[in-house]
Amino acid sequence: MVVGVLQRPAQAQQLQRGDLVAAGGFDGVEFAGGGAQEFRIIDRPDGRIIRCSFLEQQGLLSGTNPDSDATFQPRRHPMPAHALYERHRPLLDDALQALSRRGHWSPFPEAPSPKVYGETAQAQGHAAVQALFSKDYPLRQPGERARVATEQSPYGVALDIRYPECDAQALVDAAQAAEPAWQALGPQGRTGVLLEALTRIHQRSFEIAHAVMLTTGQGAMMAFQAGGPHAQDRALEAIAVAWKAMADVPAEAVWEKPQGKHAPAVLHKRFEIVGRGVALVIGCATFPTWNTYPGLFAALATGNPVIVKPHPNAVLPAALTVSVLRDVLTEQGLDPNLVTLAVSDKPVLTQALATHAAVASIDFTGGNAFGQWLQAHAPQARLYAEMAGVNLVVIESTDAYAGMLRNLALSLSLYSGQMCTTTQNLLIPAGGIETDQGHKSFEQVGADLAAAIDQLLADPKVAFTVLGAIGSAQTVERVEQAATVGRAVRASQKLTHPEYPQAE
């Protein structure tokens, strides 16, 4: 016997084949005792108890162990997609207003304060991440071939989280199968679902932030801000921009042209926004949410299924995000395979997905080598690529010498200089510069900048927050090689993290 609880009040005898056929074609429902809300599903004529996995797939019940006696709890009562749009309409309106004004605005507080997020939010987020260590990540997708653990934490934490490694064709097939219902939902429905998902992602900011920290090497504060609220800002902006573009297309129109003495020519037109097709979002090792969310949410908002391919060393933040999206889709009676996770530490899977004829767009953040490979080998897809750049600062003069040094010191030190926006080259005139403190020679500017870095990192607590950890062994090697080239104004220095002594 399987005992369950209805999601909404109803008499058991009211639920007949017509109500449940979508979930497997049941013949009826009988009381199981305990009041009108408890029932058992019967598959006649043999009286066999139907497998609860069918019910779970349809969002009627949730639970485990479907082949034995079990008590199941109701899923979250789903709100229709268009009702979700109305629920989150104020958030969307505020975002649209911010777009038009181009001033600062964010609905997601960037300070990880207990007063904002709750006294236990941080501890709960950390515990949720740690509960995943050395286990199979709870995600089931089509075409699973194996479980793989690809992440090596820069902090030396043994993660050993095993993700599904899936066949590329199976992921594409599943994405295409999920696409029609998602497109049929329309702009309002899709926007409502995505804003609901984004709201839930925000509620899990500490969990996602801790995942970002452990997989990328970012400091705790940066991981929270960039991995949480700032990434969520970018997702919301993508949704709002997509909504604005879609709202400019009328659903219906009457085209009427006068014909002189004759009756006017009249056309009744209907317009439907159609997505490009399967979208592939390829994440990077350093900012797995900040760089992934814009492409992910923009593609979904405009009616496209998405396959998320995270960097093999930063899978968990993407996996948590994909899980939230799939949960919301399931609650709405939509195919969760609209959003899937592609995990592998070998380039073969990414290459197979990127060159697949059904993949119509690719959002890529990463190095030049693979970015150029995509440009050459994936002509069928529209490619949006952010590759490595060279950032420089030209110091001609300044009227705030001390402030300039502090800003440059922070830019050079933040996340140990691993950001794509980190200043990589400083161009200083050989004859020196003019400042509010008088003329400064070339050598003096270098020495003062080194002193500013020393001052910034003098407090170990500040230093570990600012520097984080080196994200990969290759970067450590490059740091060592850099010491052999030219004259160092300030030599690299390794610090021992009090909580994570194995961190570089």
mmCIF file of N, CA and C in Angstrom, residues 163-281:
data_model
loop_
_atom_site.group_PDB
_atom_site.id
_atom_site.type_symbol
_atom_site.label_atom_id
_atom_site.label_comp_id
_atom_site.label_asym_id
_atom_site.label_seq_id
_atom_site.Cartn_x
_atom_site.Cartn_y
_atom_site.Cartn_z
ATOM 1 N N TYR A 163 29.054 13.758 -9.836
ATOM 2 C CA TYR A 163 27.996 14.289 -10.700
ATOM 3 C C TYR A 163 27.721 13.325 -11.853
ATOM 4 N N PRO A 164 26.524 13.393 -12.429
ATOM 5 C CA PRO A 164 26.227 12.521 -13.566
ATOM 6 C C PRO A 164 26.980 12.969 -14.819
ATOM 7 N N GLU A 165 27.663 12.030 -15.442
ATOM 8 C CA GLU A 165 28.276 12.274 -16.747
ATOM 9 C C GLU A 165 27.339 11.687 -17.790
ATOM 10 N N CYS A 166 26.798 12.536 -18.647
ATOM 11 C CA CYS A 166 25.721 12.129 -19.550
ATOM 12 C C CYS A 166 26.163 12.180 -21.004
ATOM 13 N N ASP A 167 25.504 11.378 -21.808
ATOM 14 C CA ASP A 167 25.752 11.348 -23.239
ATOM 15 C C ASP A 167 25.284 12.654 -23.880
ATOM 16 N N ALA A 168 26.099 13.214 -24.754
ATOM 17 C CA ALA A 168 25.779 14.501 -25.369
ATOM 18 C C ALA A 168 24.482 14.435 -26.168
ATOM 19 N N GLN A 169 24.306 13.382 -26.954
ATOM 20 C CA GLN A 169 23.103 13.270 -27.778
ATOM 21 C C GLN A 169 21.856 13.165 -26.911
ATOM 22 N N ALA A 170 21.960 12.445 -25.801
ATOM 23 C CA ALA A 170 20.806 12.307 -24.905
ATOM 24 C C ALA A 170 20.411 13.654 -24.312
ATOM 25 N N LEU A 171 21.391 14.471 -23.963
ATOM 26 C CA LEU A 171 21.086 15.794 -23.415
ATOM 27 C C LEU A 171 20.428 16.686 -24.467
ATOM 28 N N VAL A 172 20.920 16.625 -25.687
ATOM 29 C CA VAL A 172 20.328 17.431 -26.762
ATOM 30 C C VAL A 172 18.907 16.966 -27.058
ATOM 31 N N ASP A 173 18.712 15.646 -27.132
ATOM 32 C CA ASP A 173 17.370 15.111 -27.395
ATOM 33 C C ASP A 173 16.390 15.552 -26.308
ATOM 34 N N ALA A 174 16.832 15.475 -25.057
ATOM 35 C CA ALA A 174 15.962 15.865 -23.943
ATOM 36 C C ALA A 174 15.641 17.356 -23.999
ATOM 37 N N ALA A 175 16.622 18.162 -24.350
ATOM 38 C CA ALA A 175 16.399 19.606 -24.459
ATOM 39 C C ALA A 175 15.378 19.918 -25.544
ATOM 40 N N GLN A 176 15.511 19.264 -26.676
ATOM 41 C CA GLN A 176 14.572 19.511 -27.776
ATOM 42 C C GLN A 176 13.161 19.049 -27.423
ATOM 43 N N ALA A 177 13.059 17.961 -26.684
ATOM 44 C CA ALA A 177 11.736 17.473 -26.282
ATOM 45 C C ALA A 177 11.054 18.431 -25.313
ATOM 46 N N ALA A 178 11.841 19.115 -24.493
ATOM 47 C CA ALA A 178 11.275 20.038 -23.500
ATOM 48 C C ALA A 178 10.936 21.397 -24.091
ATOM 49 N N GLU A 179 11.467 21.704 -25.246
ATOM 50 C CA GLU A 179 11.339 23.054 -25.806
ATOM 51 C C GLU A 179 9.912 23.468 -26.170
ATOM 52 N N PRO A 180 9.091 22.623 -26.834
ATOM 53 C CA PRO A 180 7.768 23.103 -27.277
ATOM 54 C C PRO A 180 6.881 23.614 -26.145
ATOM 55 N N ALA A 181 6.814 22.887 -25.038
ATOM 56 C CA ALA A 181 5.964 23.319 -23.925
ATOM 57 C C ALA A 181 6.472 24.619 -23.322
ATOM 58 N N TRP A 182 7.780 24.780 -23.273
ATOM 59 C CA TRP A 182 8.363 26.009 -22.733
ATOM 60 C C TRP A 182 8.048 27.194 -23.643
ATOM 61 N N GLN A 183 8.140 26.991 -24.936
ATOM 62 C CA GLN A 183 7.798 28.069 -25.864
ATOM 63 C C GLN A 183 6.316 28.408 -25.779
ATOM 64 N N ALA A 184 5.486 27.372 -25.649
ATOM 65 C CA ALA A 184 4.037 27.599 -25.599
ATOM 66 C C ALA A 184 3.629 28.381 -24.361
ATOM 67 N N LEU A 185 4.457 28.376 -23.338
ATOM 68 C CA LEU A 185 4.139 29.097 -22.107
ATOM 69 C C LEU A 185 4.074 30.606 -22.339
ATOM 70 N N GLY A 186 4.799 31.082 -23.332
ATOM 71 C CA GLY A 186 4.763 32.502 -23.656
ATOM 72 C C GLY A 186 5.666 33.340 -22.772
ATOM 73 N N PRO A 187 5.897 34.590 -23.152
ATOM 74 C CA PRO A 187 6.805 35.457 -22.387
ATOM 75 C C PRO A 187 6.410 35.631 -20.926
ATOM 76 N N GLN A 188 5.118 35.844 -20.649
ATOM 77 C CA GLN A 188 4.706 36.034 -19.256
ATOM 78 C C GLN A 188 4.961 34.785 -18.428
ATOM 79 N N GLY A 189 4.564 33.650 -18.942
ATOM 80 C CA GLY A 189 4.739 32.411 -18.200
ATOM 81 C C GLY A 189 6.197 32.111 -17.939
ATOM 82 N N ARG A 190 7.029 32.254 -18.977
ATOM 83 C CA ARG A 190 8.457 31.978 -18.806
ATOM 84 C C ARG A 190 9.087 32.951 -17.811
ATOM 85 N N THR A 191 8.731 34.212 -17.918
ATOM 86 C CA THR A 191 9.290 35.212 -17.006
ATOM 87 C C THR A 191 8.886 34.925 -15.565
ATOM 88 N N GLY A 192 7.640 34.527 -15.359
ATOM 89 C CA GLY A 192 7.190 34.196 -14.013
ATOM 90 C C GLY A 192 7.954 33.031 -13.419
ATOM 91 N N VAL A 193 8.160 31.985 -14.206
ATOM 92 C CA VAL A 193 8.902 30.812 -13.735
ATOM 93 C C VAL A 193 10.339 31.194 -13.389
ATOM 94 N N LEU A 194 10.972 31.979 -14.233
ATOM 95 C CA LEU A 194 12.372 32.333 -14.007
ATOM 96 C C LEU A 194 12.544 33.266 -12.815
ATOM 97 N N LEU A 195 11.622 34.187 -12.619
ATOM 98 C CA LEU A 195 11.713 35.061 -11.447
ATOM 99 C C LEU A 195 11.483 34.281 -10.161
ATOM 100 N N GLU A 196 10.619 33.284 -10.209
ATOM 101 C CA GLU A 196 10.432 32.418 -9.044
ATOM 102 C C GLU A 196 11.714 31.652 -8.749
ATOM 103 N N ALA A 197 12.343 31.114 -9.792
ATOM 104 C CA ALA A 197 13.596 30.383 -9.602
ATOM 105 C C ALA A 197 14.686 31.302 -9.070
ATOM 106 N N LEU A 198 14.768 32.506 -9.603
ATOM 107 C CA LEU A 198 15.792 33.444 -9.144
ATOM 108 C C LEU A 198 15.569 33.826 -7.686
ATOM 109 N N THR A 199 14.323 33.978 -7.285
ATOM 110 C CA THR A 199 14.013 34.281 -5.891
ATOM 111 C C THR A 199 14.494 33.159 -4.977
ATOM 112 N N ARG A 200 14.304 31.925 -5.403
ATOM 113 C CA ARG A 200 14.756 30.789 -4.586
ATOM 114 C C ARG A 200 16.275 30.679 -4.582
ATOM 115 N N ILE A 201 16.904 30.992 -5.700
ATOM 116 C CA ILE A 201 18.366 31.018 -5.728
ATOM 117 C C ILE A 201 18.884 32.039 -4.722
ATOM 118 N N HIS A 202 18.243 33.193 -4.674
ATOM 119 C CA HIS A 202 18.657 34.221 -3.713
ATOM 120 C C HIS A 202 18.513 33.723 -2.279
ATOM 121 N N GLN A 203 17.470 32.973 -2.012
ATOM 122 C CA GLN A 203 17.266 32.437 -0.667
ATOM 123 C C GLN A 203 18.376 31.462 -0.271
ATOM 124 N N ARG A 204 19.084 30.938 -1.257
ATOM 125 C CA ARG A 204 20.174 29.991 -0.993
ATOM 126 C C ARG A 204 21.534 30.637 -1.253
ATOM 127 N N SER A 205 21.610 31.941 -1.072
ATOM 128 C CA SER A 205 22.836 32.674 -1.404
ATOM 129 C C SER A 205 24.044 32.179 -0.623
ATOM 130 N N PHE A 206 23.880 31.898 0.664
ATOM 131 C CA PHE A 206 25.025 31.443 1.452
ATOM 132 C C PHE A 206 25.493 30.061 0.999
ATOM 133 N N GLU A 207 24.567 29.216 0.638
ATOM 134 C CA GLU A 207 24.925 27.884 0.152
ATOM 135 C C GLU A 207 25.715 27.989 -1.154
ATOM 136 N N ILE A 208 25.200 28.772 -2.092
ATOM 137 C CA ILE A 208 25.883 28.926 -3.371
ATOM 138 C C ILE A 208 27.218 29.639 -3.180
ATOM 139 N N ALA A 209 27.257 30.620 -2.292
ATOM 140 C CA ALA A 209 28.498 31.349 -2.039
ATOM 141 C C ALA A 209 29.576 30.428 -1.487
ATOM 142 N N HIS A 210 29.213 29.546 -0.571
ATOM 143 C CA HIS A 210 30.202 28.624 -0.011
ATOM 144 C C HIS A 210 30.692 27.661 -1.086
ATOM 145 N N ALA A 211 29.796 27.257 -1.964
ATOM 146 C CA ALA A 211 30.195 26.399 -3.080
ATOM 147 C C ALA A 211 31.159 27.134 -4.006
ATOM 148 N N VAL A 212 30.885 28.410 -4.265
ATOM 149 C CA VAL A 212 31.780 29.216 -5.095
ATOM 150 C C VAL A 212 33.144 29.343 -4.436
ATOM 151 N N MET A 213 33.161 29.628 -3.157
ATOM 152 C CA MET A 213 34.421 29.796 -2.438
ATOM 153 C C MET A 213 35.269 28.528 -2.510
ATOM 154 N N LEU A 214 34.676 27.392 -2.203
ATOM 155 C CA LEU A 214 35.440 26.149 -2.122
ATOM 156 C C LEU A 214 35.919 25.663 -3.482
ATOM 157 N N THR A 215 35.209 26.006 -4.548
ATOM 158 C CA THR A 215 35.594 25.498 -5.871
ATOM 159 C C THR A 215 36.471 26.462 -6.658
ATOM 160 N N THR A 216 36.422 27.753 -6.339
ATOM 161 C CA THR A 216 37.188 28.730 -7.119
ATOM 162 C C THR A 216 38.403 29.282 -6.389
ATOM 163 N N GLY A 217 38.375 29.255 -5.059
ATOM 164 C CA GLY A 217 39.446 29.877 -4.292
ATOM 165 C C GLY A 217 39.171 31.317 -3.926
ATOM 166 N N GLN A 218 38.010 31.835 -4.272
ATOM 167 C CA GLN A 218 37.677 33.203 -3.878
ATOM 168 C C GLN A 218 37.618 33.319 -2.359
ATOM 169 N N GLY A 219 37.872 34.529 -1.858
ATOM 170 C CA GLY A 219 37.664 34.787 -0.449
ATOM 171 C C GLY A 219 36.185 34.751 -0.126
ATOM 172 N N ALA A 220 35.864 34.595 1.150
ATOM 173 C CA ALA A 220 34.466 34.413 1.547
ATOM 174 C C ALA A 220 33.590 35.594 1.143
ATOM 175 N N MET A 221 34.073 36.814 1.342
ATOM 176 C CA MET A 221 33.262 37.983 1.011
ATOM 177 C C MET A 221 33.026 38.090 -0.491
ATOM 178 N N MET A 222 34.085 37.911 -1.280
ATOM 179 C CA MET A 222 33.915 37.975 -2.730
ATOM 180 C C MET A 222 32.995 36.862 -3.219
ATOM 181 N N ALA A 223 33.157 35.670 -2.665
ATOM 182 C CA ALA A 223 32.323 34.543 -3.088
ATOM 183 C C ALA A 223 30.855 34.830 -2.830
ATOM 184 N N PHE A 224 30.569 35.470 -1.685
ATOM 185 C CA PHE A 224 29.172 35.796 -1.403
ATOM 186 C C PHE A 224 28.661 36.868 -2.353
ATOM 187 N N GLN A 225 29.418 37.941 -2.486
ATOM 188 C CA GLN A 225 28.923 39.062 -3.288
ATOM 189 C C GLN A 225 28.879 38.728 -4.775
ATOM 190 N N ALA A 226 30.001 38.283 -5.326
ATOM 191 C CA ALA A 226 30.051 38.008 -6.765
ATOM 192 C C ALA A 226 29.299 36.738 -7.122
ATOM 193 N N GLY A 227 29.390 35.732 -6.244
ATOM 194 C CA GLY A 227 28.719 34.472 -6.533
ATOM 195 C C GLY A 227 27.244 34.480 -6.216
ATOM 196 N N GLY A 228 26.831 35.411 -5.326
ATOM 197 C CA GLY A 228 25.434 35.478 -4.926
ATOM 198 C C GLY A 228 24.727 36.693 -5.494
ATOM 199 N N PRO A 229 24.550 37.764 -4.691
ATOM 200 C CA PRO A 229 23.746 38.912 -5.128
ATOM 201 C C PRO A 229 24.177 39.545 -6.448
ATOM 202 N N HIS A 230 25.487 39.692 -6.689
ATOM 203 C CA HIS A 230 25.901 40.332 -7.940
ATOM 204 C C HIS A 230 25.562 39.456 -9.144
ATOM 205 N N ALA A 231 25.737 38.151 -9.013
ATOM 206 C CA ALA A 231 25.346 37.240 -10.094
ATOM 207 C C ALA A 231 23.836 37.261 -10.294
ATOM 208 N N GLN A 232 23.110 37.348 -9.187
ATOM 209 C CA GLN A 232 21.645 37.407 -9.274
ATOM 210 C C GLN A 232 21.190 38.703 -9.939
ATOM 211 N N ASP A 233 21.901 39.793 -9.681
ATOM 212 C CA ASP A 233 21.611 41.047 -10.382
ATOM 213 C C ASP A 233 21.716 40.850 -11.889
ATOM 214 N N ARG A 234 22.754 40.148 -12.304
ATOM 215 C CA ARG A 234 22.968 39.937 -13.737
ATOM 216 C C ARG A 234 21.885 39.036 -14.328
ATOM 217 N N ALA A 235 21.446 38.059 -13.562
ATOM 218 C CA ALA A 235 20.349 37.211 -14.030
ATOM 219 C C ALA A 235 19.074 38.019 -14.192
ATOM 220 N N LEU A 236 18.786 38.859 -13.194
ATOM 221 C CA LEU A 236 17.577 39.677 -13.258
ATOM 222 C C LEU A 236 17.636 40.649 -14.430
ATOM 223 N N GLU A 237 18.791 41.230 -14.656
ATOM 224 C CA GLU A 237 18.930 42.146 -15.790
ATOM 225 C C GLU A 237 18.686 41.409 -17.106
ATOM 226 N N ALA A 238 19.200 40.189 -17.221
ATOM 227 C CA ALA A 238 18.982 39.409 -18.441
ATOM 228 C C ALA A 238 17.500 39.122 -18.651
ATOM 229 N N ILE A 239 16.813 38.763 -17.570
ATOM 230 C CA ILE A 239 15.371 38.498 -17.670
ATOM 231 C C ILE A 239 14.627 39.765 -18.085
ATOM 232 N N ALA A 240 14.983 40.887 -17.463
ATOM 233 C CA ALA A 240 14.292 42.147 -17.751
ATOM 234 C C ALA A 240 14.530 42.603 -19.188
ATOM 235 N N VAL A 241 15.762 42.505 -19.659
ATOM 236 C CA VAL A 241 16.063 42.902 -21.036
ATOM 237 C C VAL A 241 15.322 41.998 -22.015
ATOM 238 N N ALA A 242 15.303 40.695 -21.719
ATOM 239 C CA ALA A 242 14.576 39.764 -22.583
ATOM 240 C C ALA A 242 13.084 40.086 -22.591
ATOM 241 N N TRP A 243 12.541 40.355 -21.409
ATOM 242 C CA TRP A 243 11.113 40.697 -21.331
ATOM 243 C C TRP A 243 10.814 41.958 -22.138
ATOM 244 N N LYS A 244 11.655 42.964 -22.003
ATOM 245 C CA LYS A 244 11.438 44.219 -22.726
ATOM 246 C C LYS A 244 11.431 43.978 -24.233
ATOM 247 N N ALA A 245 12.374 43.166 -24.706
ATOM 248 C CA ALA A 245 12.432 42.883 -26.142
ATOM 249 C C ALA A 245 11.204 42.105 -26.601
ATOM 250 N N MET A 246 10.770 41.143 -25.797
ATOM 251 C CA MET A 246 9.603 40.348 -26.182
ATOM 252 C C MET A 246 8.321 41.159 -26.098
ATOM 253 N N ALA A 247 8.252 42.057 -25.116
ATOM 254 C CA ALA A 247 7.043 42.864 -24.951
ATOM 255 C C ALA A 247 6.835 43.821 -26.114
ATOM 256 N N ASP A 248 7.901 44.123 -26.843
ATOM 257 C CA ASP A 248 7.780 45.012 -27.999
ATOM 258 C C ASP A 248 7.113 44.330 -29.188
ATOM 259 N N VAL A 249 6.958 43.016 -29.118
ATOM 260 C CA VAL A 249 6.322 42.271 -30.211
ATOM 261 C C VAL A 249 4.868 42.018 -29.830
ATOM 262 N N PRO A 250 3.899 42.566 -30.562
ATOM 263 C CA PRO A 250 2.492 42.349 -30.204
ATOM 264 C C PRO A 250 2.078 40.905 -30.445
ATOM 265 N N ALA A 251 1.223 40.403 -29.589
ATOM 266 C CA ALA A 251 0.723 39.042 -29.775
ATOM 267 C C ALA A 251 -0.210 38.959 -30.972
ATOM 268 N N GLU A 252 -0.984 40.015 -31.187
ATOM 269 C CA GLU A 252 -1.931 40.047 -32.305
ATOM 270 C C GLU A 252 -1.954 41.448 -32.906
ATOM 271 N N ALA A 253 -2.327 41.520 -34.161
ATOM 272 C CA ALA A 253 -2.453 42.812 -34.832
ATOM 273 C C ALA A 253 -3.455 42.688 -35.973
ATOM 274 N N VAL A 254 -4.129 43.778 -36.245
ATOM 275 C CA VAL A 254 -5.038 43.852 -37.396
ATOM 276 C C VAL A 254 -4.431 44.831 -38.399
ATOM 277 N N TRP A 255 -4.117 44.316 -39.565
ATOM 278 C CA TRP A 255 -3.538 45.135 -40.636
ATOM 279 C C TRP A 255 -4.643 45.443 -41.629
ATOM 280 N N GLU A 256 -4.947 46.711 -41.797
ATOM 281 C CA GLU A 256 -6.054 47.104 -42.677
ATOM 282 C C GLU A 256 -5.580 48.179 -43.648
ATOM 283 N N LYS A 257 -5.761 47.910 -44.932
ATOM 284 C CA LYS A 257 -5.336 48.838 -45.972
ATOM 285 C C LYS A 257 -6.535 49.263 -46.809
ATOM 286 N N PRO A 258 -6.790 50.562 -46.897
ATOM 287 C CA PRO A 258 -7.907 51.039 -47.731
ATOM 288 C C PRO A 258 -7.712 50.642 -49.192
ATOM 289 N N GLN A 259 -8.818 50.322 -49.863
ATOM 290 C CA GLN A 259 -8.779 49.908 -51.266
ATOM 291 C C GLN A 259 -9.658 50.805 -52.139
ATOM 292 N N GLY A 260 -9.758 52.061 -51.793
ATOM 293 C CA GLY A 260 -10.578 52.968 -52.582
ATOM 294 C C GLY A 260 -12.049 52.629 -52.490
ATOM 295 N N LYS A 261 -12.651 52.373 -53.654
ATOM 296 C CA LYS A 261 -14.073 52.047 -53.689
ATOM 297 C C LYS A 261 -14.360 50.646 -53.164
ATOM 298 N N HIS A 262 -13.324 49.840 -53.111
ATOM 299 C CA HIS A 262 -13.509 48.457 -52.684
ATOM 300 C C HIS A 262 -13.343 48.336 -51.163
ATOM 301 N N ALA A 263 -13.782 47.215 -50.676
ATOM 302 C CA ALA A 263 -13.626 46.952 -49.241
ATOM 303 C C ALA A 263 -12.142 46.916 -48.889
ATOM 304 N N PRO A 264 -11.789 47.399 -47.712
ATOM 305 C CA PRO A 264 -10.373 47.392 -47.332
ATOM 306 C C PRO A 264 -9.828 45.968 -47.221
ATOM 307 N N ALA A 265 -8.547 45.854 -47.507
ATOM 308 C CA ALA A 265 -7.869 44.567 -47.305
ATOM 309 C C ALA A 265 -7.519 44.444 -45.826
ATOM 310 N N VAL A 266 -7.946 43.366 -45.228
ATOM 311 C CA VAL A 266 -7.762 43.181 -43.784
ATOM 312 C C VAL A 266 -7.037 41.867 -43.522
ATOM 313 N N LEU A 267 -5.996 41.953 -42.738
ATOM 314 C CA LEU A 267 -5.274 40.763 -42.301
ATOM 315 C C LEU A 267 -5.264 40.726 -40.779
ATOM 316 N N HIS A 268 -5.641 39.613 -40.231
ATOM 317 C CA HIS A 268 -5.544 39.399 -38.791
ATOM 318 C C HIS A 268 -4.257 38.613 -38.536
ATOM 319 N N LYS A 269 -3.320 39.240 -37.858
ATOM 320 C CA LYS A 269 -2.001 38.638 -37.670
ATOM 321 C C LYS A 269 -1.813 38.184 -36.223
ATOM 322 N N ARG A 270 -1.134 37.069 -36.081
ATOM 323 C CA ARG A 270 -0.734 36.591 -34.760
ATOM 324 C C ARG A 270 0.768 36.334 -34.779
ATOM 325 N N PHE A 271 1.427 36.732 -33.706
ATOM 326 C CA PHE A 271 2.874 36.601 -33.631
ATOM 327 C C PHE A 271 3.252 35.728 -32.429
ATOM 328 N N GLU A 272 4.195 34.856 -32.641
ATOM 329 C CA GLU A 272 4.712 34.026 -31.552
ATOM 330 C C GLU A 272 6.226 34.113 -31.555
ATOM 331 N N ILE A 273 6.785 34.428 -30.407
ATOM 332 C CA ILE A 273 8.238 34.512 -30.281
ATOM 333 C C ILE A 273 8.805 33.100 -30.226
ATOM 334 N N VAL A 274 9.747 32.833 -31.101
ATOM 335 C CA VAL A 274 10.330 31.500 -31.213
ATOM 336 C C VAL A 274 11.815 31.586 -30.875
ATOM 337 N N GLY A 275 12.275 30.721 -30.008
ATOM 338 C CA GLY A 275 13.682 30.695 -29.648
ATOM 339 C C GLY A 275 14.545 30.190 -30.783
ATOM 340 N N ARG A 276 15.840 30.377 -30.647
ATOM 341 C CA ARG A 276 16.771 29.940 -31.684
ATOM 342 C C ARG A 276 16.961 28.431 -31.679
ATOM 343 N N GLY A 277 16.855 27.823 -30.500
ATOM 344 C CA GLY A 277 17.111 26.399 -30.370
ATOM 345 C C GLY A 277 17.918 26.124 -29.118
ATOM 346 N N VAL A 278 18.522 24.970 -29.042
ATOM 347 C CA VAL A 278 19.271 24.568 -27.851
ATOM 348 C C VAL A 278 20.430 25.539 -27.617
ATOM 349 N N ALA A 279 20.531 26.018 -26.381
ATOM 350 C CA ALA A 279 21.621 26.917 -25.993
ATOM 351 C C ALA A 279 22.614 26.157 -25.124
ATOM 352 N N LEU A 280 23.882 26.379 -25.375
ATOM 353 C CA LEU A 280 24.956 25.791 -24.577
ATOM 354 C C LEU A 280 25.664 26.914 -23.839
ATOM 355 N N VAL A 281 25.723 26.807 -22.515
ATOM 356 C CA VAL A 281 26.401 27.810 -21.690
ATOM 357 C C VAL A 281 27.618 27.151 -21.059
#
